Amino acid sequence: CGAGGSTTNLATRLGIYVETVKQRAERAQIVATYDYKDEAGQFIYQTVRFNPKDFKQRRPDGVNGWAWNLTGVKRVLYRLPELRATTGRVYIAEGEKDVDNLRAIGVTATCNPEGASKSGRSKWYPDLYNPPLSGREVVLLPDNDEAGNNHSSYVALSLQGCASLVKILKLPGLPNKGDVSDWLLAGGTREELESLADECPEWATPQEPQGLALFSESDSGNALMF
């Protein structure tokens, strides 16, 4: 198109204003930040929560500011150092707030940055996120919506042959789009959660293909279908 391959450049030529991620972030109100650290405990990036509700990732830009992307940064699981310092059961939630609430009741929990995908492309990268879960019992806690169900299925499939045991626990009484934080706020306890996880059956790979695709970060277009 002669606009340098950039949507912003093309919009400028057409006289259309396009708000950048940085401009949108500066306009919105930051209500929470969640730090991601590598295996050694070194800070590498953040997930930022805004009001109105929105989530973006940012990393240090090297000049005392922020770059609102994860370009060139190795993605890791949330609270990775704590995860690696424990053994046994791990709960995987969809968001950082959920993980923090689970940690507050004394269980080991984590999540991937960017949460569940609302498209057909998973945001769970097995080559990056599976290794710390090797040999562990993993219990997935999906949000009560289609994206949550798809995401938990993606993760469960990717962990086959890696985790020692994989379960998808659909918490009772969740409202539409509800999550584990809602369940805890309604009175759920660690004892109830652990009991439900104990009783939850092991996840089984679907026998019939469902057309769901799972990608790795280095994927160039191939998908693992089930």
XYZ file of C-alpha atoms in Angstrom:
226
model
C 0.000 0.000 0.000
C 3.048 2.266 0.169
C 2.416 3.054 3.847
C 5.353 1.082 5.153
C 3.282 -1.919 6.177
C 1.959 -0.170 9.289
C -1.723 0.157 10.137
C -0.923 3.423 11.932
C 0.937 4.795 8.895
C -1.931 3.847 6.606
C -4.490 5.422 8.946
C -2.428 8.627 9.059
C -2.397 8.830 5.268
C -6.165 8.396 5.255
C -6.618 11.042 7.931
C -7.832 8.560 10.536
C -6.730 8.910 14.166
C -5.471 5.675 15.706
C -4.824 5.563 19.447
C -1.656 3.650 20.303
C -1.392 1.147 23.148
C 0.810 3.619 25.042
C -1.685 6.462 24.593
C -4.566 4.252 25.685
C -2.602 3.105 28.732
C -1.786 6.694 29.696
C -5.452 7.699 29.369
C -6.851 4.806 31.421
C -6.495 4.423 35.177
C -4.102 1.748 36.400
C -5.723 -0.185 39.245
C -3.225 -3.052 39.675
C 0.126 -4.310 38.442
C 1.402 -7.881 38.555
C 5.129 -8.502 38.351
C 6.558 -11.424 36.407
C 9.988 -12.688 37.430
C 12.358 -15.245 35.979
C 13.713 -18.350 37.727
C 16.279 -16.272 39.610
C 13.666 -13.806 40.874
C 14.676 -11.056 38.446
C 11.835 -8.757 37.360
C 11.198 -8.962 33.617
C 7.720 -7.572 32.857
C 4.280 -6.703 34.226
C 0.648 -7.274 33.499
C -1.238 -4.031 34.085
C -4.950 -3.888 34.913
C -6.909 -0.762 33.978
C -10.233 0.847 34.728
C -12.264 0.622 32.477
C -11.384 -3.089 32.647
C -8.545 -3.946 30.327
C -5.183 -5.707 30.567
C -1.863 -4.922 28.913
C 1.694 -6.166 29.319
C 4.686 -3.876 29.618
C 8.453 -4.248 30.047
C 11.248 -1.836 30.958
C 12.388 0.019 27.844
C 15.941 0.507 29.104
C 15.614 4.285 29.487
C 13.566 4.534 32.699
C 10.260 4.015 30.916
C 7.993 1.276 29.622
C 7.521 -0.488 26.319
C 3.938 -1.756 26.018
C 4.759 -5.119 24.484
C 6.734 -8.268 25.269
C 8.968 -8.108 22.210
C 12.263 -9.856 22.899
C 11.185 -10.952 26.386
C 10.908 -14.590 27.392
C 7.400 -15.211 28.682
C 7.181 -17.023 32.019
C 4.447 -18.214 34.347
C 3.197 -15.837 37.030
C 4.957 -16.214 40.407
C 7.456 -18.600 38.828
C 10.068 -18.501 41.645
C 7.427 -19.529 44.195
C 6.161 -22.250 41.880
C 9.641 -23.707 41.477
C 10.188 -23.642 45.241
C 7.240 -25.975 45.862
C 6.249 -29.530 45.053
C 2.898 -31.246 44.686
C -0.400 -29.887 43.395
C -0.530 -26.696 41.334
C -3.685 -24.750 40.540
C -3.791 -22.868 37.246
C -6.211 -19.961 37.108
C -6.877 -17.545 34.259
C -5.628 -14.322 35.796
C -3.120 -12.874 38.188
C -5.759 -11.659 40.662
C -7.098 -15.217 40.889
C -3.595 -16.554 41.497
C -2.962 -14.025 44.265
C -6.263 -14.931 45.915
C -5.392 -18.622 45.752
C -1.956 -17.954 47.205
C -3.657 -16.037 50.023
C -5.461 -19.208 51.154
C -2.217 -21.158 51.117
C -2.201 -23.137 47.869
C 0.303 -23.084 45.017
C -1.079 -21.342 41.949
C 0.018 -19.751 38.709
C -1.237 -18.511 35.338
C 0.097 -17.442 31.977
C 0.225 -13.784 30.936
C -2.636 -12.607 28.700
C -5.077 -15.148 30.125
C -7.520 -17.082 27.973
C -7.916 -16.406 24.283
C -11.246 -15.335 22.815
C -10.029 -16.415 19.381
C -9.011 -19.845 18.112
C -5.353 -19.301 18.960
C -4.177 -20.337 22.406
C -2.048 -18.018 24.537
C -0.513 -20.976 26.357
C 2.971 -21.729 24.987
C 3.913 -25.314 25.968
C 7.631 -24.888 25.287
C 7.769 -22.034 27.817
C 5.106 -22.854 30.387
C 5.153 -26.648 30.653
C 8.669 -27.302 32.026
C 8.015 -25.895 35.562
C 4.945 -28.154 35.731
C 6.755 -31.355 34.804
C 5.851 -34.222 37.110
C 3.317 -32.115 39.041
C -0.379 -32.645 39.641
C -2.104 -29.768 37.845
C -5.661 -28.636 38.542
C -7.098 -26.126 36.087
C -9.734 -23.660 37.313
C -11.469 -22.246 34.245
C -13.663 -19.157 34.248
C -17.294 -20.019 33.610
C -17.447 -19.077 29.938
C -16.524 -20.441 26.524
C -13.072 -18.867 26.486
C -12.315 -20.356 29.897
C -13.441 -23.820 28.874
C -11.396 -23.697 25.661
C -8.329 -22.386 27.464
C -8.428 -25.131 30.098
C -8.753 -27.754 27.360
C -5.757 -26.284 25.511
C -3.628 -26.366 28.628
C -4.771 -29.839 29.668
C -3.922 -31.222 26.245
C -0.501 -29.602 26.187
C 0.349 -31.053 29.619
C -0.310 -34.646 28.611
C 2.948 -36.530 29.095
C 4.430 -33.645 31.090
C 2.373 -33.287 34.267
C 1.852 -36.384 36.386
C -1.900 -35.735 36.550
C -4.189 -33.142 34.957
C -7.682 -32.200 36.122
C -10.164 -29.541 35.056
C -12.176 -28.456 38.077
C -15.335 -26.505 37.278
C -16.216 -24.844 40.543
C -19.836 -25.204 41.649
C -22.162 -22.224 41.791
C -20.173 -19.885 39.544
C -22.203 -17.209 37.756
C -21.784 -16.714 34.037
C -18.194 -15.527 33.454
C -17.473 -16.101 37.128
C -14.022 -17.202 38.311
C -12.283 -18.677 41.319
C -12.049 -15.236 42.943
C -15.855 -15.013 42.845
C -16.038 -18.486 44.361
C -13.698 -17.527 47.196
C -15.547 -14.251 47.780
C -18.785 -16.238 48.121
C -17.251 -18.207 50.986
C -15.171 -20.902 49.326
C -12.332 -22.206 51.495
C -9.048 -23.980 51.005
C -10.492 -27.140 52.552
C -13.427 -27.116 50.111
C -11.148 -26.432 47.155
C -8.772 -29.249 48.042
C -11.680 -31.632 48.585
C -13.213 -30.743 45.228
C -9.830 -31.217 43.563
C -9.402 -34.613 45.236
C -12.803 -35.751 43.943
C -12.380 -34.296 40.439
C -11.674 -36.999 37.820
C -8.544 -36.945 35.704
C -8.974 -35.089 32.416
C -9.197 -37.340 29.369
C -8.256 -36.304 25.836
C -11.404 -36.031 23.667
C -11.755 -38.950 21.269
C -13.264 -36.843 18.491
C -11.521 -33.777 17.001
C -13.139 -30.529 18.110
C -11.214 -28.138 15.882
C -9.324 -26.449 18.713
C -5.769 -25.348 17.953
C -2.799 -25.224 20.312
C 0.296 -23.246 19.342
C 3.784 -22.820 20.738
C 5.510 -19.446 20.867
C 7.825 -20.496 18.039
C 4.950 -21.876 15.960
C 4.946 -20.791 12.344
C 1.421 -21.842 11.541
C 1.120 -25.458 12.589
C -1.439 -26.343 15.220
C -2.080 -29.322 17.429
C -5.731 -30.156 16.856
C -8.138 -32.045 19.074
